[in-house]
Coordinates of C-alpha atoms in Angstrom, one line a residue:
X1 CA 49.5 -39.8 12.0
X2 CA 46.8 -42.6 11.3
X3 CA 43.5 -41.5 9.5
X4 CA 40.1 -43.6 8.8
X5 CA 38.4 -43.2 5.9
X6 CA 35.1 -44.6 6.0
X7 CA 34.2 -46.0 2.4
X8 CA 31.5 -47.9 3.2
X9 CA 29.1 -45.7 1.5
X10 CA 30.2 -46.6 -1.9
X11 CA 28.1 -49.5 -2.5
X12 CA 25.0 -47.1 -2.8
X13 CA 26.2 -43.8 -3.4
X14 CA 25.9 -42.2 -6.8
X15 CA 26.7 -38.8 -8.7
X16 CA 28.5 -36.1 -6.7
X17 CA 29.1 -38.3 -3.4
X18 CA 30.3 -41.2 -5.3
X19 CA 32.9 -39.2 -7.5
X20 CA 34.0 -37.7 -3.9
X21 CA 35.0 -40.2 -2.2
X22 CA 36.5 -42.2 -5.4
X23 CA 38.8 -39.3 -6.1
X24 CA 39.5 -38.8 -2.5
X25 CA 40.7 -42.3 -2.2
X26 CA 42.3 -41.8 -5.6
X27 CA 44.4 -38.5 -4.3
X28 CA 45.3 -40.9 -1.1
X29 CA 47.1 -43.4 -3.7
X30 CA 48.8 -40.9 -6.0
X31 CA 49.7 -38.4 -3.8
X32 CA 50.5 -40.0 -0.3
X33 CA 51.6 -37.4 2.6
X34 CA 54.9 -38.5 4.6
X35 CA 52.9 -37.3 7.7
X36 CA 50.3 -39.1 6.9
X37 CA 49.3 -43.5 6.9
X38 CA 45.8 -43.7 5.3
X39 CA 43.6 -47.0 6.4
X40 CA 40.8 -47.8 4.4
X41 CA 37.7 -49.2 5.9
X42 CA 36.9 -50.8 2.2
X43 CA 38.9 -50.8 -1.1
X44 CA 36.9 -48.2 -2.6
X45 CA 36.6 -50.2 -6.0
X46 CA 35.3 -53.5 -4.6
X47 CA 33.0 -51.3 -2.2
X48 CA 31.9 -49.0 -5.5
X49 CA 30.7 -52.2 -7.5
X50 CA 28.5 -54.0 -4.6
X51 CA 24.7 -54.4 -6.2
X52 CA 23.3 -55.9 -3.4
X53 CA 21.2 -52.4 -2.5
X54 CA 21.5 -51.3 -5.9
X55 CA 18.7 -50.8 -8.7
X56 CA 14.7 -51.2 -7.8
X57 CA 13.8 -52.4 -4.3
X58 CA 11.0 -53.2 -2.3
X59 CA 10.4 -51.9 1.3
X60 CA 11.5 -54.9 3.2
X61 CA 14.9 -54.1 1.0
X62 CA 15.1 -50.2 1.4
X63 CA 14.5 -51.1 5.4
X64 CA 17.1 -53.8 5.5
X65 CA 19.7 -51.1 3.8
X66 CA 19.1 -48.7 6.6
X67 CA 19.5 -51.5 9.1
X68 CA 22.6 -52.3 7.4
X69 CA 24.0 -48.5 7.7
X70 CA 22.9 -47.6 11.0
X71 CA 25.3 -51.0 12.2
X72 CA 27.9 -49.9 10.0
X73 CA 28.1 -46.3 11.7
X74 CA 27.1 -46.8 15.3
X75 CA 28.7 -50.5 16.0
X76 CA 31.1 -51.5 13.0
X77 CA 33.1 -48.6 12.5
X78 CA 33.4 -47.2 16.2
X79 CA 35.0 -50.8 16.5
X80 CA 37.5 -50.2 13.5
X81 CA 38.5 -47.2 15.7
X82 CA 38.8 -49.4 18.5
X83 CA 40.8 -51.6 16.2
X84 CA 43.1 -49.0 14.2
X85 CA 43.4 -46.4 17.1
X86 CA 43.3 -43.8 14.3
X87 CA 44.1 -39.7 14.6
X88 CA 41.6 -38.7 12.9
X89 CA 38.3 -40.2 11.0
X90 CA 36.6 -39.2 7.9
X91 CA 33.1 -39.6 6.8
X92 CA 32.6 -38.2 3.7
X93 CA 28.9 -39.1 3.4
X94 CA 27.0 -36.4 6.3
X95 CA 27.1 -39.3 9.3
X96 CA 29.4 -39.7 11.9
X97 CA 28.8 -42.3 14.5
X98 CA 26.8 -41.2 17.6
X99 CA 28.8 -42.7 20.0
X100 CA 31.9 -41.2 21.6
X101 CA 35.6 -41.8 20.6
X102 CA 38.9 -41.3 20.6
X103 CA 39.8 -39.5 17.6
X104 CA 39.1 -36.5 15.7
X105 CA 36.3 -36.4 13.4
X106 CA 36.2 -34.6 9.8
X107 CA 32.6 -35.1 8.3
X108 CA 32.1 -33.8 4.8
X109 CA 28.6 -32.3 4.7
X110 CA 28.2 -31.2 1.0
X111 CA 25.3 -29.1 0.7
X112 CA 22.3 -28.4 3.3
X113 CA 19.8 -29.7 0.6
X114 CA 17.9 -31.6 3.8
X115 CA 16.7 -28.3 5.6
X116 CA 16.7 -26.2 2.5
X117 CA 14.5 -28.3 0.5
X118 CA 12.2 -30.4 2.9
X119 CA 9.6 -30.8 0.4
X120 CA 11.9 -33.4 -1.7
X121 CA 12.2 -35.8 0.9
X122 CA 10.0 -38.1 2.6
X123 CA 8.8 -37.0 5.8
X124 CA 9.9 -39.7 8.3
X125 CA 13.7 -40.4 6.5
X126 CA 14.4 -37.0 6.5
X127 CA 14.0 -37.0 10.1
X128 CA 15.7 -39.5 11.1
X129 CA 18.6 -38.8 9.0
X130 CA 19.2 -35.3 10.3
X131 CA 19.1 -37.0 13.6
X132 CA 21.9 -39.1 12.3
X133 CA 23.8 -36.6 11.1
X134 CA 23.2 -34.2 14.1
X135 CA 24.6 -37.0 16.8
X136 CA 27.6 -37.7 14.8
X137 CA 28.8 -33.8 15.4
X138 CA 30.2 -34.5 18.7
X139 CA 33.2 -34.3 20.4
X140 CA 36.2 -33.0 18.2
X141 CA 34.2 -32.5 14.8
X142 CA 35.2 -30.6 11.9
X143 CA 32.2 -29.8 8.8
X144 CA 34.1 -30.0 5.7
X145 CA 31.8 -29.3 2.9
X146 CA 32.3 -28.2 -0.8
X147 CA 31.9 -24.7 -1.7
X148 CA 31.8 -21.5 0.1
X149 CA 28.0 -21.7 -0.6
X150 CA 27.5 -24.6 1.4
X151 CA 29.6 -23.5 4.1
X152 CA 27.5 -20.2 4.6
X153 CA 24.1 -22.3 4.1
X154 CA 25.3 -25.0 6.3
X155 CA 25.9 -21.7 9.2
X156 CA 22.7 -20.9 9.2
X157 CA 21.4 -24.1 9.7
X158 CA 23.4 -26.4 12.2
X159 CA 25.4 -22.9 13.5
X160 CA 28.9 -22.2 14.4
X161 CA 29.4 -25.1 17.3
X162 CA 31.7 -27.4 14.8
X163 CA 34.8 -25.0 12.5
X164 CA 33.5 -25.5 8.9
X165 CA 36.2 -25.4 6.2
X166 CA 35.8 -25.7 2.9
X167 CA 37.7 -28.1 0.6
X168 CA 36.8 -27.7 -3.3
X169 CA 37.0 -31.2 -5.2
X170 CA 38.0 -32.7 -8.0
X171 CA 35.7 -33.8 -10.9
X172 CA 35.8 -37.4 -12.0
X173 CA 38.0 -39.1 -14.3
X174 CA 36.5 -40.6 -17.0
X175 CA 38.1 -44.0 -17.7
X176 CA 38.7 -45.5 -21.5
X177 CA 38.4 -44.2 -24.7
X178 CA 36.1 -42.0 -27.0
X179 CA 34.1 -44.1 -28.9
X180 CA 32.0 -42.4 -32.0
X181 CA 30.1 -45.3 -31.8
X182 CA 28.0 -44.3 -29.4
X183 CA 27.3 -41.2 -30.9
X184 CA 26.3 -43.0 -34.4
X185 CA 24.3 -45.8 -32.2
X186 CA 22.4 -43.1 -30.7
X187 CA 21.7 -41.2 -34.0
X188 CA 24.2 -38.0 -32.9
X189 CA 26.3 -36.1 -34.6
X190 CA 28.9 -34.4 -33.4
X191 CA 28.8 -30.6 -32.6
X192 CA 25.1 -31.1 -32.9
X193 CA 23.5 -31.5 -29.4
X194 CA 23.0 -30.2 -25.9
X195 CA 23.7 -32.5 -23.3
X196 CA 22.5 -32.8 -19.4
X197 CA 24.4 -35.7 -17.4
X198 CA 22.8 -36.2 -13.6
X199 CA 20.1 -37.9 -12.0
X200 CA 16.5 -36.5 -12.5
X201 CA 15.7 -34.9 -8.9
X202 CA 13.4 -32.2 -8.3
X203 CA 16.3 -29.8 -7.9
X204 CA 18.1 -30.3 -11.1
X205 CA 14.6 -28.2 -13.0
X206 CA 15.1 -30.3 -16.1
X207 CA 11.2 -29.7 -17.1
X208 CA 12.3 -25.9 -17.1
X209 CA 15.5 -27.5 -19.8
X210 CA 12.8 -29.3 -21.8
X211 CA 10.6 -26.0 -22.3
X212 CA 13.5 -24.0 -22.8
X213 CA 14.7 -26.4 -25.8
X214 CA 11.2 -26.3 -27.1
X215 CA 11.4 -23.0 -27.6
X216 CA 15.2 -22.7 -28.8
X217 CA 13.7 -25.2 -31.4
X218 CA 10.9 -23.0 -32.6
X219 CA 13.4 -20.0 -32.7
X220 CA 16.9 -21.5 -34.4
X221 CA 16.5 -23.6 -37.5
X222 CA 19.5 -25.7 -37.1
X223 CA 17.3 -28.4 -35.2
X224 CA 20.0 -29.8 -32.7
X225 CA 18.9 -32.3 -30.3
X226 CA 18.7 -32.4 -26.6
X227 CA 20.3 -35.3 -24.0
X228 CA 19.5 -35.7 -20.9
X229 CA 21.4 -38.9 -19.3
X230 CA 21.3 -40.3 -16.2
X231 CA 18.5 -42.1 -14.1
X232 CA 15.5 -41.3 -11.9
X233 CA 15.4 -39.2 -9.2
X234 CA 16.2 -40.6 -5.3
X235 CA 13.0 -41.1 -4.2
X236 CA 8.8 -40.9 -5.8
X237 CA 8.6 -37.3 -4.0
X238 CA 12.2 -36.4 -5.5
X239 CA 11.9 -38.1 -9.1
X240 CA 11.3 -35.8 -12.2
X241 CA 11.9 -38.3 -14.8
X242 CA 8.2 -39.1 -15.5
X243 CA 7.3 -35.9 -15.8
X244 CA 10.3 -35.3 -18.4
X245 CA 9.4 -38.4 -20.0
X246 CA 5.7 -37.1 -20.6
X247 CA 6.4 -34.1 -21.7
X248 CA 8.3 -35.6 -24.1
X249 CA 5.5 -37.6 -25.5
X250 CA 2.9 -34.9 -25.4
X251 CA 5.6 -32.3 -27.4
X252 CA 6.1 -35.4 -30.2
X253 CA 9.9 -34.8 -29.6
X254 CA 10.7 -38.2 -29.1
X255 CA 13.0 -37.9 -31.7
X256 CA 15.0 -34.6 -30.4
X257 CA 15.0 -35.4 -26.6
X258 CA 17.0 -38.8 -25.9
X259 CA 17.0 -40.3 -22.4
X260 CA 19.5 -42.7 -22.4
X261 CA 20.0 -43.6 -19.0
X262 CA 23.1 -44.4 -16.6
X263 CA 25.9 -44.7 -18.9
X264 CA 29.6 -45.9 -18.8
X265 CA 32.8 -44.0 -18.3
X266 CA 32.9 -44.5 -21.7
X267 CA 29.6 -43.3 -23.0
X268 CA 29.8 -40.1 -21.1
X269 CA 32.7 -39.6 -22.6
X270 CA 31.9 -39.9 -25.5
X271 CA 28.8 -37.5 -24.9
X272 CA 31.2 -34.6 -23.5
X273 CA 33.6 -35.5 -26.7
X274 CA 30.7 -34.8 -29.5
X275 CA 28.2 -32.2 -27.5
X276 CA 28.3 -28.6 -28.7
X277 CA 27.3 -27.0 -25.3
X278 CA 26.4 -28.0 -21.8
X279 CA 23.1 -26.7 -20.0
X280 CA 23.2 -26.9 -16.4
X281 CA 19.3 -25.4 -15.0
X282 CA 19.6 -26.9 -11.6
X283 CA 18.1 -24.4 -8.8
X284 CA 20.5 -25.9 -5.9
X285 CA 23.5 -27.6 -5.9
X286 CA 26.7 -27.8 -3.5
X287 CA 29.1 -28.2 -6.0
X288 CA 28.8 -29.0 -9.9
X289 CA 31.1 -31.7 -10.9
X290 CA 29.9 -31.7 -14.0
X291 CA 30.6 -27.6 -15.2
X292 CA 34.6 -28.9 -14.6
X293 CA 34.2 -31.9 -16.8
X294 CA 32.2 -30.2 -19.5
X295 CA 34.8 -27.5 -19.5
X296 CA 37.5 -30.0 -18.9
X297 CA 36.0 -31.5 -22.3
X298 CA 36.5 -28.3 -24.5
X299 CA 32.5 -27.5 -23.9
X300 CA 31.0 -23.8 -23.5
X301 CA 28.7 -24.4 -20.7
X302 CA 25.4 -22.4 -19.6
X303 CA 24.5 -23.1 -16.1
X304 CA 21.9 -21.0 -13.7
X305 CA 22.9 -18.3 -11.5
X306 CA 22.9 -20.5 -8.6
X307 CA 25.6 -19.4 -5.7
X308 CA 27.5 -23.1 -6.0
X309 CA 27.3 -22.9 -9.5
X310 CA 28.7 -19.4 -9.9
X311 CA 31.4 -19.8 -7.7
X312 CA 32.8 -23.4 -9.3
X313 CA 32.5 -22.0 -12.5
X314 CA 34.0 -18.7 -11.8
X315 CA 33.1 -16.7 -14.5
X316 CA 33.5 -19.0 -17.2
X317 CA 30.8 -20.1 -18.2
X318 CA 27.1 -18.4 -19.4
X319 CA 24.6 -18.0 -16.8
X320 CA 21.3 -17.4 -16.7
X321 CA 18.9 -16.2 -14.2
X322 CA 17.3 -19.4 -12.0
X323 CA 14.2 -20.7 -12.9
X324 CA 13.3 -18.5 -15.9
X325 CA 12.3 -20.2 -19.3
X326 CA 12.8 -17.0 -21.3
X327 CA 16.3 -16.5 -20.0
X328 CA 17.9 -20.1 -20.3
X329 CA 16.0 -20.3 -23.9
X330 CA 17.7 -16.6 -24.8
X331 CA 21.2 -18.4 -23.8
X332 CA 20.8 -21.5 -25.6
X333 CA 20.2 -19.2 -28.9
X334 CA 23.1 -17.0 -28.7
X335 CA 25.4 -19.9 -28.4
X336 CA 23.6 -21.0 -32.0
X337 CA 24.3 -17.3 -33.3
X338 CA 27.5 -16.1 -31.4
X339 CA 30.8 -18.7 -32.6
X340 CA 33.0 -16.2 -31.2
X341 CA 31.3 -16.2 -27.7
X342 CA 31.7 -19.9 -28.3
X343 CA 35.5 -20.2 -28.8
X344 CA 35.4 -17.1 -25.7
X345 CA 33.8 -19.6 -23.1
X346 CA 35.4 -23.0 -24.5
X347 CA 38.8 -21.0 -23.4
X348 CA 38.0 -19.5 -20.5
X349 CA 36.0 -22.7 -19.3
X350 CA 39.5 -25.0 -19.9
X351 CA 41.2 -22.7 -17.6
X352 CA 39.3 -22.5 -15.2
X353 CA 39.1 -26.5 -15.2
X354 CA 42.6 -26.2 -14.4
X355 CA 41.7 -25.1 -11.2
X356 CA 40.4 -28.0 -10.2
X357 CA 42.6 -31.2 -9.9
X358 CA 42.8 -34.5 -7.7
X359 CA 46.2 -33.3 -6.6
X360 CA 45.0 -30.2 -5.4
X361 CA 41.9 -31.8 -3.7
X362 CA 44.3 -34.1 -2.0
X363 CA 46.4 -31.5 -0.9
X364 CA 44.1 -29.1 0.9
X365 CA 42.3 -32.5 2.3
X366 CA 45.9 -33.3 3.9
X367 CA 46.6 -30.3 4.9
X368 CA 43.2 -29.7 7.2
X369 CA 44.2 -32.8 8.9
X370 CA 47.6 -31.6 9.7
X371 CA 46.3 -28.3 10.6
X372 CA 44.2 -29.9 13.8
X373 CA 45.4 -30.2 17.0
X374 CA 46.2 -33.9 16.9
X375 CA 49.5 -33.1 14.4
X376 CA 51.0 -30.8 16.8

């Protein structure tokens, strides 16, 4: 059996969708399926490293990227099918091409974020990328999506007319060594911090973290410092990070709160290596990659009561209720006082990170292919 797996996404995806389809192409390579001949439409490391619609851009430049990816899906890649007279083809970022074809389709949707949460994305793109993505369910289309979460969310939006199955994946590995450098460069010691790792959208609630922490700080006098990495949201409408960044100022806790940025394999590494906990606020999410690599780092982790979040976790971790101050700020305290709650959740949480492997993400993926009617 021949599958397609679209990779051209790569060369602007970040975060969640990026470690997706990296791992996914990953699990292709280490643990190939006798059943299975895997064709990639890019080499998902090449593809990964592309800057051309990377960074700042004008409007002429956001405009010529969605020229660019409405070519790749509705002309280029039904050719490739043309070309490779595949089984089966795999989007794994929402879009499948409009027009008709000859293979099975699997499209990962991972959350329903775009009809859950219209107010975080401009008007007129989030139209016409729900138009995209509702033209590309066609034909002999299977959802796959993340989480039993998304699945039920993505039901009562798009409905029952495409089988949704649910595939869990793996969290990223992180390349390279620990380097304590980092940590002394940054003026961090270990055991001594919080840390946040994601973008800044709306969604994630990290205002809600920074008045929390101000508050743990008035309340615990061990002082340790909070770290919020990663860059600015998607979009103007979606982007938090001014508001964290004046906050910041207007609190004087320049000192306490560091914003370092993106950051390499490495460095976020390093950050997981030296953190004491991990504070996940976010009020919706598909997944949470980064609960398995905070508990695959020997973290305790406290993350909101969010459905995704809840079930990825499963149990191991320290939740709190979604979107209250009082609560997340009560959490981050008793993991100050309570060691032996500590060593509690730093076990449970490297089990349950067991869970969670490429292999096994790989597996499941194989085995909904093989399950369609195309393998018979």
């Amino acid at each position: 059996m021949k599958v397609l797996l679209d990779l051209q996404y790569l060369n602007v995806a970040t975060t969640g969708i990026k470690t997706y389809m990296l791992e996914l192409a990953q699990g292709v390579r280490d643990y190939p399926h006798p059943e299975i001949e895997w064709i990639f439409t890019h080499q998902p490391e090449e593809q990964a490293k592309d800057q051309t619609y990377k960074g700042p851009q004008s409007k002429i430049q956001k405009l010529n990227y969605h020229l660019d990816y409405f070519r790749w899906k509705e002309f280029q890649l039904p050719d490739l099918v043309k070309k490779h007279q595949p089984d089966v083809l795999v989007c794994p970022d929402f879009v499948s091409p409009a027009a008709s074809l000859s293979c099975r389709r699997l499209t990962v949707i991972h959350d329903a974020f775009f009809w859950q949460m219209p107010q975080n994305y401009p008007k007129w793109w989030r139209k016409y990328f729900l138009s995209l993505i509702r033209k590309g369910l066609k034909e002999d289309t299977e959802i796959v999506t993340t989480t039993e979460y998304s699945k039920n969310s993505l039901l009562q939006h798009l409905g029952s007319t495409n089988p949704i199955s649910v595939v869990y994946q793996a969290p990223k590995h992180l390349n390279g060594s620990f380097s304590p450098d980092f940590l002394a460069q940054n003026h961090l010691e270990k055991r001594d911090y919080f840390l946040h790792i994601g973008t800044f959208d709306k969604r994630k609630n990290l205002p809600l973290l920074v008045r929390a922490y101000a508050d743990y700080m008035a309340k615990s006098p061990s002082g340790k410092k909070l770290v919020l990495a990663g860059g600015p949201g998607q979009s103007k409408v979606m982007n938090d990070l001014p508001i964290v960044e004046e906050m910041i100022r207007e609190m004087g806790m320049e000192d306490r709160i560091l914003l370092p940025g993106y950051l390499s394999d490495e460095e976020v590494k390093a950050l997981y290596e030296g953190a004491f906990a991990y504070v996940f606020p976010s009020e919706n999410e598909g997944f949470g990659i980064p609960i398995l690599e905070a508990m695959a780092s020997g973290l305790p982790v406290i993350h909101s009561d969010q459905p995704a979040l809840m079930e990825v976790a499963g149990g191991a971790g320290l939740s709190f209720s979604a979107g209250v101050q009082s609560d997340l700020t009560e959490k981050m305290v008793l993991l100050e006082r309570e060691k032996d709650r500590v060593a509690s959740l730093v076990h449970a949480g490297h089990a349950r990170s067991q869970d969670f492997s490429t292999k096994k993400f790989i597996t499941a993926f194989q085995e909904l292919i093989l399950r369609s009617p195309l393998a018979s």
